[in-house]
Each structure stands twice: as structure tokens, then as C-alpha cells.
Amino acid sequence: ELEFTRMLDRLGPAFSAAPAPSSGDHALPAAQPEPKLTPHAEVVTRLGNGPVQVVTDELALRILAGEISRSRHLGVALWTSGGASLTAAPVGVAFAFSHRPPAYVPVGHRYLGAPEQLPASSLALLGDALRTPRTLRFSHDAKELELVLSRFGAGLGARAWDPALASYLVDPVFDHTLPGIAARTLPDLL
């Protein structure tokens, strides 16, 4: 279905099913009035049994930065466009807290019906918060996260704990992906 039929409803009456113009009628549909802007409501979705805050505006991102800087422990996960870390673009950043539900900041989703999102350059607003010295940051493959986010002004800095690095130090030949580490160290839970 690829959401085309649902998207048709969002396009409005100018694009809805209408009689085909006759061969001599080349008029364009009438212009639609501009929609009124309303204050952005907080987007909350669910992950398992708990809510996840989806941050899609600058004010919510600034509030999230404040919560990150006050947090003692923080999990950070990055999704990229793929490829080399020096050229990959961020698609989204997820944050897990010990004191509140997780948050996700989409910045590079590109598909039909993609959610409203901030530009990747807005990640710079998180820069100081992510480098707060008192916060212990947990991130798988912190090197990639640092390389990608630092290009946008939001690197982690020091004090990151990285399961991929720890796995490599234990045995360099193992699979150091998160599923590989989990399968090796938590086989009874999977």
C-alpha cells in the first residue's frame, strides 16, 4: 500500500478524485487557503509498555538538553544513513534515562509520511549537554557516534562506556555488534 491511499486524504480537495477535465479544459485546480499554524503538541509514542517522547521542535529539544545535562546516567543510540562514519548523516538519536521515559530526536528520515523533524544542524543544541562531565554516557560504538555527531556540534566527549570496545578488549575476533554481544553474553535471555 505504501501509504499512498492514506496520503491522498491529506492532500485535500484539490487533489481528490474529481472528474477528468475535457480535452479543451486545461484549468488548474483552485488555490487552497494556507492552513493555520497551531502550537506543536508533544508527540508521544509507545515502546513496549512505556511511552517514548519524539522530539520534533526546537523548544522540546532545548528542554531535552536540560534533562540530559542534569542526568547522571544516559544511554545514547545513533541511527545513520550508513557508510563511513566521516560521511554518514544522522537519521535519529535516541536517549535513555534512569529517571524518565526515553526520547527520540528524528533528523533525517526520508520516506513518504515521514514524521515532522528537526534539521540535523539542530543537534548542536545538544552539544554542551552531551559533554557534561558528571554524566556517565553509555553508547554502543561510541567512536562512530562521536565522529558523526561531532560534525554537527554534538559529540559525546569523554566518560562514555562502550560495549563494543569492551567486547573487542575481551576478544578481538568476536562479533562486536550489539546483537552479537547479546547472543554471546546473554544466550539464555534471547
mmCIF file of C-alpha atoms in Angstrom:
data_model
loop_
_atom_site.group_PDB
_atom_site.id
_atom_site.type_symbol
_atom_site.label_atom_id
_atom_site.label_comp_id
_atom_site.label_asym_id
_atom_site.label_seq_id
_atom_site.Cartn_x
_atom_site.Cartn_y
_atom_site.Cartn_z
ATOM 1 C CA GLU A 1 0.000 0.000 0.000
ATOM 2 C CA LEU A 2 2.951 2.338 0.718
ATOM 3 C CA GLU A 3 0.557 4.835 2.357
ATOM 4 C CA PHE A 4 -0.471 6.334 -0.993
ATOM 5 C CA THR A 5 -4.174 5.979 -0.333
ATOM 6 C CA ARG A 6 -3.852 7.477 3.143
ATOM 7 C CA MET A 7 -1.723 10.320 1.790
ATOM 8 C CA LEU A 8 -4.394 11.167 -0.767
ATOM 9 C CA ASP A 9 -6.741 12.168 2.059
ATOM 10 C CA ARG A 10 -4.102 14.570 3.435
ATOM 11 C CA LEU A 11 -3.659 16.377 0.133
ATOM 12 C CA GLY A 12 -7.076 17.996 0.322
ATOM 13 C CA PRO A 13 -9.931 18.504 -2.072
ATOM 14 C CA ALA A 14 -7.829 19.938 -4.906
ATOM 15 C CA PHE A 15 -6.258 16.501 -5.391
ATOM 16 C CA SER A 16 -9.202 14.279 -4.531
ATOM 17 C CA ALA A 17 -10.922 12.203 -7.134
ATOM 18 C CA ALA A 18 -12.623 14.656 -9.470
ATOM 19 C CA PRO A 19 -13.988 14.330 -12.961
ATOM 20 C CA ALA A 20 -11.256 14.336 -15.574
ATOM 21 C CA PRO A 21 -11.058 17.609 -17.497
ATOM 22 C CA SER A 22 -12.287 17.585 -21.057
ATOM 23 C CA SER A 23 -9.687 17.827 -23.802
ATOM 24 C CA GLY A 24 -10.265 21.594 -24.120
ATOM 25 C CA ASP A 25 -10.263 22.297 -20.354
ATOM 26 C CA HIS A 26 -6.738 22.922 -19.054
ATOM 27 C CA ALA A 27 -7.588 24.921 -15.933
ATOM 28 C CA LEU A 28 -5.609 24.280 -12.771
ATOM 29 C CA PRO A 29 -7.394 23.449 -9.516
ATOM 30 C CA ALA A 30 -8.359 26.440 -7.396
ATOM 31 C CA ALA A 31 -5.750 27.525 -4.843
ATOM 32 C CA GLN A 32 -6.390 26.313 -1.320
ATOM 33 C CA PRO A 33 -6.122 28.723 1.617
ATOM 34 C CA GLU A 34 -2.993 28.431 3.761
ATOM 35 C CA PRO A 35 -3.537 26.213 6.809
ATOM 36 C CA LYS A 36 -3.438 27.964 10.177
ATOM 37 C CA LEU A 37 -0.404 27.173 12.285
ATOM 38 C CA THR A 38 -1.120 25.764 15.708
ATOM 39 C CA PRO A 39 1.260 25.247 18.614
ATOM 40 C CA HIS A 40 3.069 21.944 18.334
ATOM 41 C CA ALA A 41 1.809 19.235 20.666
ATOM 42 C CA GLU A 42 4.280 16.848 22.259
ATOM 43 C CA VAL A 43 4.487 13.627 20.276
ATOM 44 C CA VAL A 44 4.475 10.504 22.406
ATOM 45 C CA THR A 45 4.570 7.006 21.025
ATOM 46 C CA ARG A 46 4.979 3.660 22.775
ATOM 47 C CA LEU A 47 7.879 1.260 23.021
ATOM 48 C CA GLY A 48 6.836 -1.995 24.630
ATOM 49 C CA ASN A 49 4.771 -0.942 27.637
ATOM 50 C CA GLY A 50 6.242 2.529 28.068
ATOM 51 C CA PRO A 51 5.960 5.884 26.322
ATOM 52 C CA VAL A 52 8.691 7.408 24.158
ATOM 53 C CA GLN A 53 8.907 11.156 23.638
ATOM 54 C CA VAL A 54 9.531 12.069 19.995
ATOM 55 C CA VAL A 55 11.207 15.485 19.870
ATOM 56 C CA THR A 56 10.186 17.387 16.752
ATOM 57 C CA ASP A 57 10.596 21.074 17.638
ATOM 58 C CA GLU A 58 13.360 23.309 18.949
ATOM 59 C CA LEU A 59 11.711 24.115 22.281
ATOM 60 C CA ALA A 60 11.307 20.420 23.128
ATOM 61 C CA LEU A 61 14.928 19.847 22.050
ATOM 62 C CA ARG A 62 16.134 22.600 24.410
ATOM 63 C CA ILE A 63 14.114 21.066 27.266
ATOM 64 C CA LEU A 64 15.603 17.654 26.442
ATOM 65 C CA ALA A 65 19.107 19.199 26.505
ATOM 66 C CA GLY A 66 18.413 20.444 30.033
ATOM 67 C CA GLU A 67 17.331 16.977 31.139
ATOM 68 C CA ILE A 68 20.406 15.415 29.525
ATOM 69 C CA SER A 69 22.740 17.822 31.333
ATOM 70 C CA ARG A 70 21.104 17.039 34.707
ATOM 71 C CA SER A 71 21.182 13.273 34.187
ATOM 72 C CA ARG A 72 23.809 11.178 35.986
ATOM 73 C CA HIS A 73 23.449 8.199 33.588
ATOM 74 C CA LEU A 74 22.486 8.404 29.926
ATOM 75 C CA GLY A 75 22.133 5.826 27.167
ATOM 76 C CA VAL A 76 22.672 7.179 23.649
ATOM 77 C CA ALA A 77 21.965 5.386 20.374
ATOM 78 C CA LEU A 78 22.526 6.812 16.905
ATOM 79 C CA TRP A 79 20.994 5.766 13.599
ATOM 80 C CA THR A 80 22.792 6.939 10.467
ATOM 81 C CA SER A 81 22.375 6.865 6.713
ATOM 82 C CA GLY A 82 25.079 4.193 6.622
ATOM 83 C CA GLY A 83 28.511 4.141 5.135
ATOM 84 C CA ALA A 84 31.672 5.595 6.610
ATOM 85 C CA SER A 85 31.369 7.483 9.891
ATOM 86 C CA LEU A 86 33.088 10.527 8.392
ATOM 87 C CA THR A 87 30.394 10.915 5.717
ATOM 88 C CA ALA A 88 27.296 9.279 7.253
ATOM 89 C CA ALA A 89 24.373 11.571 8.028
ATOM 90 C CA PRO A 90 22.445 11.215 11.286
ATOM 91 C CA VAL A 91 18.908 9.865 10.881
ATOM 92 C CA GLY A 92 17.930 9.943 14.530
ATOM 93 C CA VAL A 93 19.297 9.930 18.068
ATOM 94 C CA ALA A 94 17.683 8.075 20.974
ATOM 95 C CA PHE A 95 18.270 8.810 24.644
ATOM 96 C CA ALA A 96 17.542 6.502 27.574
ATOM 97 C CA PHE A 97 17.332 7.908 31.093
ATOM 98 C CA SER A 98 17.174 6.287 34.508
ATOM 99 C CA HIS A 99 14.591 8.798 35.769
ATOM 100 C CA ARG A 100 12.160 9.291 32.850
ATOM 101 C CA PRO A 101 10.895 7.648 29.652
ATOM 102 C CA PRO A 102 13.256 7.597 26.654
ATOM 103 C CA ALA A 103 13.332 10.280 23.961
ATOM 104 C CA TYR A 104 13.981 10.101 20.223
ATOM 105 C CA VAL A 105 15.099 13.004 18.012
ATOM 106 C CA PRO A 106 14.415 12.299 14.306
ATOM 107 C CA VAL A 107 16.568 14.429 11.979
ATOM 108 C CA GLY A 108 16.986 12.536 8.722
ATOM 109 C CA HIS A 109 14.035 10.258 7.988
ATOM 110 C CA ARG A 110 13.250 10.384 4.278
ATOM 111 C CA TYR A 111 10.170 8.446 3.254
ATOM 112 C CA LEU A 112 6.561 9.059 2.354
ATOM 113 C CA GLY A 113 4.702 10.016 5.507
ATOM 114 C CA ALA A 114 7.902 10.692 7.492
ATOM 115 C CA PRO A 115 7.246 12.495 10.787
ATOM 116 C CA GLU A 116 7.902 16.182 11.249
ATOM 117 C CA GLN A 117 11.514 16.545 12.294
ATOM 118 C CA LEU A 118 14.286 18.976 13.047
ATOM 119 C CA PRO A 119 17.236 19.540 10.698
ATOM 120 C CA ALA A 120 20.424 17.674 11.610
ATOM 121 C CA SER A 121 22.116 21.013 12.322
ATOM 122 C CA SER A 122 19.817 21.432 15.342
ATOM 123 C CA LEU A 123 21.748 18.643 17.094
ATOM 124 C CA ALA A 124 24.262 21.350 18.032
ATOM 125 C CA LEU A 125 21.741 22.408 20.711
ATOM 126 C CA LEU A 126 22.584 19.136 22.489
ATOM 127 C CA GLY A 127 26.365 19.652 22.309
ATOM 128 C CA ASP A 128 27.035 21.112 25.759
ATOM 129 C CA ALA A 129 24.510 18.807 27.423
ATOM 130 C CA LEU A 130 26.103 15.688 25.913
ATOM 131 C CA ARG A 131 29.552 16.760 27.086
ATOM 132 C CA THR A 132 28.512 17.394 30.709
ATOM 133 C CA PRO A 133 31.403 15.982 32.799
ATOM 134 C CA ARG A 134 29.242 14.472 35.554
ATOM 135 C CA THR A 135 27.113 12.363 33.175
ATOM 136 C CA LEU A 136 28.177 8.787 32.515
ATOM 137 C CA ARG A 137 27.168 8.049 28.914
ATOM 138 C CA PHE A 138 26.536 4.522 27.644
ATOM 139 C CA SER A 139 26.729 4.019 23.891
ATOM 140 C CA HIS A 140 27.457 1.087 21.608
ATOM 141 C CA ASP A 141 30.170 2.050 19.106
ATOM 142 C CA ALA A 142 30.876 5.408 20.754
ATOM 143 C CA LYS A 143 33.584 6.131 18.176
ATOM 144 C CA GLU A 144 31.054 6.236 15.321
ATOM 145 C CA LEU A 145 28.653 8.247 17.460
ATOM 146 C CA GLU A 146 31.415 10.750 18.271
ATOM 147 C CA LEU A 147 32.558 11.044 14.635
ATOM 148 C CA VAL A 148 29.053 11.599 13.262
ATOM 149 C CA LEU A 149 27.660 13.859 15.988
ATOM 150 C CA SER A 150 30.800 15.988 16.336
ATOM 151 C CA ARG A 151 30.359 17.100 12.707
ATOM 152 C CA PHE A 152 27.037 18.586 13.860
ATOM 153 C CA GLY A 153 28.363 20.136 17.095
ATOM 154 C CA ALA A 154 27.084 17.416 19.423
ATOM 155 C CA GLY A 155 29.881 14.971 20.219
ATOM 156 C CA LEU A 156 29.916 12.944 23.440
ATOM 157 C CA GLY A 157 33.311 13.915 24.745
ATOM 158 C CA ALA A 158 34.801 11.626 27.408
ATOM 159 C CA ARG A 159 33.310 9.264 30.015
ATOM 160 C CA ALA A 160 31.369 7.130 27.556
ATOM 161 C CA TRP A 161 31.048 3.415 28.300
ATOM 162 C CA ASP A 162 31.044 1.342 25.120
ATOM 163 C CA PRO A 163 30.078 -2.371 24.983
ATOM 164 C CA ALA A 164 31.661 -2.704 21.514
ATOM 165 C CA LEU A 165 35.036 -1.522 22.823
ATOM 166 C CA ALA A 166 34.734 -3.727 25.919
ATOM 167 C CA SER A 167 33.901 -6.730 23.699
ATOM 168 C CA TYR A 168 36.892 -6.023 21.481
ATOM 169 C CA LEU A 169 39.189 -5.848 24.506
ATOM 170 C CA VAL A 170 37.914 -9.237 25.730
ATOM 171 C CA ASP A 171 38.433 -10.923 22.359
ATOM 172 C CA PRO A 172 39.156 -9.079 19.095
ATOM 173 C CA VAL A 173 37.757 -11.857 16.853
ATOM 174 C CA PHE A 174 34.197 -11.912 18.240
ATOM 175 C CA ASP A 175 31.221 -10.213 16.622
ATOM 176 C CA HIS A 176 31.120 -6.761 18.294
ATOM 177 C CA THR A 177 27.664 -5.724 17.084
ATOM 178 C CA LEU A 178 25.027 -5.339 19.787
ATOM 179 C CA PRO A 179 23.131 -8.484 18.665
ATOM 180 C CA GLY A 180 26.433 -10.401 18.564
ATOM 181 C CA ILE A 181 27.420 -9.309 22.067
ATOM 182 C CA ALA A 182 23.940 -10.101 23.405
ATOM 183 C CA ALA A 183 23.916 -13.573 21.811
ATOM 184 C CA ARG A 184 27.323 -14.344 23.287
ATOM 185 C CA THR A 185 26.800 -12.943 26.788
ATOM 186 C CA LEU A 186 23.040 -13.378 27.318
ATOM 187 C CA PRO A 187 22.151 -16.582 25.417
ATOM 188 C CA ASP A 188 19.516 -17.674 27.954
ATOM 189 C CA LEU A 189 17.601 -14.391 27.626
ATOM 190 C CA LEU A 190 17.397 -14.398 23.825
#
